[in-house]
XYZ file of C-alpha atoms in Angstrom:
421
model
C 66.867 237.091 141.326
C 64.662 236.890 144.432
C 61.979 234.306 145.121
C 59.313 237.013 145.046
C 60.287 238.003 141.501
C 60.110 234.320 140.512
C 56.543 234.012 141.792
C 55.554 237.231 140.022
C 57.093 235.995 136.763
C 55.310 232.640 137.062
C 51.994 234.356 137.816
C 52.337 236.584 134.722
C 53.157 233.590 132.497
C 50.163 231.613 133.779
C 47.838 234.598 133.344
C 49.103 234.895 129.768
C 47.684 231.422 129.133
C 50.886 229.396 129.186
C 50.405 225.748 130.295
C 51.312 225.224 133.949
C 54.305 222.936 133.311
C 55.642 225.291 130.612
C 55.238 228.343 132.849
C 57.088 226.654 135.713
C 59.826 225.364 133.380
C 60.285 228.788 131.749
C 60.541 230.484 135.151
C 63.140 227.956 136.310
C 65.121 228.315 133.058
C 65.263 232.115 133.386
C 66.413 231.832 136.999
C 69.162 229.369 136.093
C 70.396 231.611 133.290
C 70.617 234.574 135.658
C 72.287 232.656 138.502
C 74.423 230.370 136.316
C 73.391 227.161 138.142
C 74.456 223.889 136.499
C 71.696 222.515 134.226
C 72.453 219.024 135.578
C 70.627 220.071 138.751
C 67.415 220.478 136.744
C 67.518 216.887 135.493
C 68.328 215.600 138.961
C 65.518 217.544 140.615
C 62.959 216.648 137.937
C 63.739 212.964 138.417
C 63.708 213.110 142.219
C 60.371 214.950 142.095
C 58.598 211.919 140.621
C 60.819 209.133 141.972
C 58.440 208.358 144.833
C 56.652 205.094 145.553
C 53.583 206.973 146.774
C 53.006 208.382 143.283
C 52.293 204.890 141.947
C 48.825 205.347 143.428
C 48.170 208.211 141.018
C 47.782 206.278 137.729
C 46.054 203.455 139.609
C 43.223 205.621 140.921
C 42.958 207.470 137.602
C 42.499 204.149 135.772
C 39.917 203.011 138.341
C 38.043 206.303 138.044
C 37.922 206.119 134.247
C 36.724 202.509 134.362
C 33.946 203.434 136.786
C 32.929 206.299 134.531
C 32.709 203.924 131.560
C 31.071 201.158 133.595
C 27.798 202.928 134.399
C 28.252 203.139 138.166
C 26.803 206.668 138.377
C 23.233 205.661 137.495
C 23.358 202.794 140.016
C 24.539 205.143 142.751
C 21.663 207.501 141.924
C 19.169 204.595 142.093
C 20.519 203.556 145.491
C 20.233 207.073 146.926
C 16.719 207.499 145.501
C 15.590 204.336 147.239
C 16.137 205.838 150.694
C 15.677 209.606 150.537
C 13.844 210.579 147.336
C 10.467 210.849 149.129
C 11.733 213.212 151.850
C 11.403 217.014 151.597
C 14.473 217.955 149.601
C 14.846 214.279 148.710
C 15.920 214.676 145.092
C 18.471 217.396 145.957
C 19.875 215.075 148.642
C 20.111 212.290 146.051
C 21.888 214.668 143.665
C 24.434 215.803 146.266
C 25.087 212.259 147.528
C 25.490 210.842 144.019
C 27.730 213.769 143.012
C 29.940 213.334 146.078
C 30.283 209.560 145.689
C 30.827 209.632 141.942
C 33.159 212.631 142.263
C 35.303 210.672 144.692
C 35.295 207.659 142.381
C 36.010 209.503 139.136
C 38.391 212.070 140.618
C 36.976 214.824 138.410
C 34.514 217.449 139.572
C 33.808 218.536 136.000
C 33.095 214.940 134.878
C 30.842 214.421 137.901
C 28.922 217.580 137.128
C 28.339 216.379 133.565
C 27.409 212.757 134.381
C 25.223 213.251 137.471
C 23.703 216.420 136.033
C 22.686 214.548 132.897
C 20.981 211.854 134.987
C 19.226 214.068 137.554
C 18.259 217.147 135.516
C 15.199 215.683 133.674
C 13.685 214.239 136.874
C 14.260 217.413 138.892
C 12.852 219.672 136.162
C 9.769 217.458 136.065
C 9.340 217.984 139.828
C 9.482 221.775 139.448
C 13.104 222.540 140.306
C 14.740 225.366 138.366
C 17.714 224.368 136.165
C 19.836 227.013 137.921
C 19.123 225.358 141.295
C 20.043 221.947 139.867
C 23.273 223.495 138.569
C 24.089 224.802 142.044
C 23.378 221.372 143.539
C 25.577 219.330 141.212
C 28.338 221.915 141.544
C 28.307 221.792 145.351
C 28.409 217.983 145.268
C 30.915 217.681 142.430
C 33.613 219.812 144.080
C 33.898 217.262 146.893
C 36.129 215.218 144.555
C 39.005 217.382 145.841
C 38.481 216.142 149.395
C 36.952 212.652 149.389
C 39.443 209.830 148.648
C 40.771 208.623 146.299
C 41.175 212.287 145.351
C 44.002 212.918 142.875
C 44.845 216.210 144.599
C 45.176 214.347 147.921
C 47.823 212.096 146.367
C 49.639 215.051 144.786
C 49.524 217.056 148.032
C 50.912 214.132 150.015
C 53.738 213.572 147.530
C 54.605 217.282 147.272
C 54.643 218.011 151.014
C 55.802 214.651 152.356
C 52.543 214.106 154.253
C 51.239 210.550 154.680
C 48.784 209.855 151.843
C 46.992 207.212 153.930
C 46.428 209.778 156.716
C 45.270 212.360 154.168
C 42.777 209.819 152.812
C 41.391 209.279 156.316
C 41.141 213.027 156.923
C 39.604 213.577 153.489
C 36.906 211.005 154.185
C 35.804 212.606 157.462
C 35.973 216.166 156.084
C 34.164 215.195 152.868
C 31.441 213.423 154.861
C 31.103 216.484 157.099
C 30.706 218.786 154.067
C 28.243 216.440 152.364
C 26.010 216.134 155.449
C 26.065 219.928 155.880
C 24.775 220.445 152.339
C 22.141 217.738 152.809
C 20.813 219.543 155.892
C 20.559 222.693 153.778
C 18.649 220.700 151.128
C 16.126 219.510 153.734
C 15.607 223.084 155.010
C 15.156 224.369 151.459
C 12.875 221.431 150.612
C 10.448 222.354 153.398
C 10.212 225.918 152.073
C 9.905 225.151 148.363
C 6.630 224.292 146.640
C 7.955 221.132 144.985
C 6.058 217.972 144.016
C 7.398 215.141 146.149
C 8.417 211.872 144.510
C 5.458 209.467 144.542
C 7.203 206.518 142.948
C 6.108 203.216 144.492
C 8.850 200.633 144.952
C 7.753 197.000 144.817
C 9.673 194.350 146.713
C 11.200 193.110 143.450
C 12.294 196.650 142.471
C 13.907 197.231 145.861
C 15.810 193.938 145.735
C 16.925 194.547 142.145
C 18.103 198.090 142.937
C 19.937 196.943 146.060
C 21.600 194.083 144.196
C 23.079 196.343 141.529
C 23.742 199.327 143.808
C 25.555 197.358 146.491
C 28.083 196.123 143.957
C 28.664 199.747 142.930
C 28.939 200.934 146.547
C 31.504 198.257 147.366
C 34.015 200.142 145.203
C 34.439 203.126 147.575
C 33.993 200.733 150.512
C 37.119 198.860 149.395
C 39.072 202.105 149.714
C 37.647 202.934 153.134
C 38.158 199.466 154.659
C 41.518 198.832 153.008
C 43.167 202.109 153.962
C 41.395 202.813 157.273
C 42.139 199.287 158.434
C 45.776 199.621 157.285
C 45.377 196.378 155.329
C 46.808 197.872 152.138
C 48.751 200.918 150.996
C 47.018 203.483 148.731
C 48.923 202.044 145.738
C 47.838 198.474 146.491
C 44.292 199.707 147.064
C 44.215 201.302 143.597
C 45.238 198.002 141.961
C 42.565 196.063 143.882
C 40.024 198.703 142.869
C 40.932 198.356 139.171
C 40.501 194.572 139.324
C 37.175 194.904 141.156
C 35.718 197.451 138.729
C 36.710 195.386 135.682
C 35.112 192.301 137.264
C 31.867 194.059 138.263
C 31.355 196.342 135.254
C 32.496 193.725 132.746
C 31.149 190.182 133.322
C 28.396 191.243 135.776
C 27.015 194.573 134.472
C 28.147 193.979 130.860
C 28.971 197.680 130.436
C 32.745 197.395 129.991
C 34.173 196.127 126.724
C 37.835 195.509 125.934
C 37.761 198.681 123.837
C 36.436 200.796 126.725
C 38.979 199.263 129.127
C 41.782 200.120 126.705
C 40.354 203.642 126.329
C 40.304 204.045 130.121
C 43.952 203.018 130.376
C 44.949 205.395 127.564
C 43.076 208.292 129.149
C 44.679 207.578 132.540
C 48.131 207.449 130.918
C 47.617 210.914 129.430
C 46.232 212.271 132.712
C 49.121 210.774 134.707
C 51.712 212.094 132.264
C 50.265 215.603 132.491
C 50.290 215.573 136.300
C 53.767 214.020 136.549
C 55.134 216.563 134.079
C 53.830 219.380 136.274
C 55.116 217.574 139.375
C 58.633 217.163 137.965
C 58.940 220.822 136.915
C 57.361 221.946 140.196
C 60.041 219.959 142.034
C 62.701 222.116 140.358
C 60.695 225.251 141.179
C 60.378 224.161 144.810
C 64.129 223.586 145.046
C 64.807 227.039 143.571
C 62.359 228.654 146.001
C 64.144 226.905 148.880
C 67.503 228.018 147.376
C 66.369 231.665 147.481
C 65.248 231.151 151.107
C 61.875 232.705 150.234
C 59.811 230.446 152.566
C 61.910 231.424 155.585
C 61.940 235.117 154.647
C 58.178 235.063 154.103
C 57.615 233.314 157.417
C 59.804 235.851 159.245
C 57.944 238.723 157.560
C 54.583 237.273 158.596
C 55.730 236.719 162.182
C 57.011 240.308 162.292
C 53.469 241.495 161.520
C 51.625 239.052 163.777
C 52.420 235.921 165.742
C 48.750 235.014 166.034
C 48.425 231.526 164.550
C 44.707 231.962 163.833
C 45.247 235.150 161.803
C 48.064 233.553 159.811
C 46.002 230.461 159.014
C 43.058 232.698 158.037
C 45.307 234.622 155.644
C 46.631 231.398 154.085
C 43.088 230.076 153.660
C 42.027 233.296 151.949
C 44.996 233.242 149.544
C 44.434 229.574 148.612
C 40.691 230.147 148.212
C 41.213 233.073 145.821
C 43.905 231.169 143.901
C 41.516 228.213 143.590
C 39.102 230.407 141.635
C 41.685 230.981 138.902
C 44.021 227.968 138.854
C 43.767 224.183 139.068
C 44.147 222.691 142.525
C 47.082 220.532 141.422
C 49.026 223.559 140.182
C 48.377 225.518 143.393
C 49.492 222.627 145.599
C 52.694 222.039 143.640
C 53.662 225.704 143.394
C 52.887 226.495 147.036
C 54.210 223.222 148.545
C 57.612 224.608 149.703
C 55.973 227.513 151.525
C 53.167 225.387 152.975
C 55.681 222.885 154.369
C 57.690 225.599 156.166
C 54.479 227.213 157.404
C 53.291 223.940 158.928
C 56.527 223.234 160.762
C 56.990 226.829 161.993
C 53.455 227.190 163.339
C 53.487 223.586 164.624
C 50.244 222.758 162.832
C 49.389 219.121 162.215
C 50.254 218.639 158.504
C 47.213 216.403 157.921
C 44.841 218.976 159.432
C 46.529 221.737 157.444
C 46.272 219.682 154.252
C 42.552 219.124 154.856
C 42.032 222.891 155.182
C 43.963 223.586 151.975
C 41.967 220.986 150.043
C 38.645 222.284 151.379
C 39.637 225.750 150.152
C 40.444 224.341 146.717
C 37.045 222.617 146.618
C 35.261 225.862 147.497
C 37.347 227.751 144.926
C 36.113 225.424 142.153
C 32.515 226.524 142.758
C 33.037 230.202 143.596
C 31.901 232.813 141.049
C 33.040 234.228 138.731
C 35.710 231.713 137.646
C 34.877 228.382 139.338
C 35.446 225.579 136.811
C 32.597 223.375 138.068
C 30.281 226.378 137.893
C 30.758 226.631 134.136
C 30.465 222.863 133.688
C 27.084 222.854 135.460
C 25.975 225.781 133.301
C 26.716 223.777 130.153
C 24.856 220.716 131.470
C 21.746 222.528 132.748
C 21.695 225.243 130.031
C 21.196 227.784 132.827
C 23.158 231.074 132.724
C 26.187 231.192 135.020
C 24.800 234.347 136.676
C 21.618 232.533 137.764
C 23.559 229.521 139.071
C 25.879 231.916 140.928
C 22.882 233.363 142.794
C 21.506 229.910 143.691
C 24.904 228.688 144.836
C 25.307 231.369 147.531
C 23.591 229.312 150.321
C 25.827 226.328 149.496
C 28.913 228.545 149.612
C 27.864 229.914 153.003
C 27.478 226.367 154.340
C 30.954 225.429 153.095
C 32.459 228.601 154.591
C 30.931 227.687 157.947
C 32.382 224.178 157.538
C 35.809 225.702 156.846
C 35.691 227.853 159.980
C 34.625 224.840 162.053
C 37.471 222.786 160.559
C 39.945 225.510 161.528
C 38.631 225.667 165.090
C 38.163 221.929 165.607
C 41.016 219.877 164.051
C 39.366 216.634 165.201
C 36.913 216.966 162.302
C 39.856 216.017 160.077
C 41.845 213.930 162.548
C 39.093 211.763 164.051
C 40.168 208.683 162.037
C 43.900 209.494 161.805
């Protein structure tokens, strides 16, 4: 059985609605029956797929993200952003995008970010005259940045699956995520000058400013711990996740009084389930990756591509297009794990920096999550704002164009991703 047939079989099973881990496992089982490979290899490969120290960061950041979600950090981040930019043209949209990006990075879930930030910002923006469909487009474009900005779960999974340094991916993700966020904010300012929207006239007293800063700074220190710790090489990503957990419990518990023992326990339970689901996919994907390598599909595919064109730019463009389309239908984690063997060979053959390549892949996955007609965050924002998906899809086009421009610039200028690496 060839590697191409394996991919086709897996694609059919996933389209039929089979869970990702089950689809991968079933594909591997069929291959092993046909080729008569010893079943012991499956156990060995499944174990080796998750027997990596770097993966210890995964449950750590998931726990921290859940604790932050429970601890009320989102509303404090919104208050902080409002303090500085709410009165500018496009101020509230800028606040929405900034809060979505920061909270998305913290929580690790674009869908959760869309729900939380959307729930906070929607009433205020509707009062100012913004259409719910526009608000939906805003929170979607900010929420998808969770795939890029550390401590992104997909960043950790990508690093583990391809053997790329997670610390370097975090650094690249920060610069790329910041680049994408600023691009959307510029669009918000341009749109704000053209729209007939009532500007925020809220007057901040000295006491209000100090109170907002006091609470917001404690919330902002959470992502700052990640940036300083990892960028300064003071801690590993795993150690950083543990420090982050301790910090969030301290701040959201005794100081903010929004974390109870019950909510802490619930956060740990939720993270355990999330980690188990990802590790189960990772272990089965490890077997699938070994089988793909066994069939020599990555090398054959690379030779076939090079026979058509040796132009590195065209090849990278084609890969970006495939990942982007796949991101509209499948979860980013599944795409990364299934495609990891081919992506690794592609990187080494074309002599592309693996961190730069990883940043491009993750940006594509982020864009895929918001692209009509199947983007997951698109539907989440529709549920929050009660606006039809079709109307949000129209409003989201300018944001998509901005992200596509960002993607092209990232392809042409690797330093956007590598400036801190």
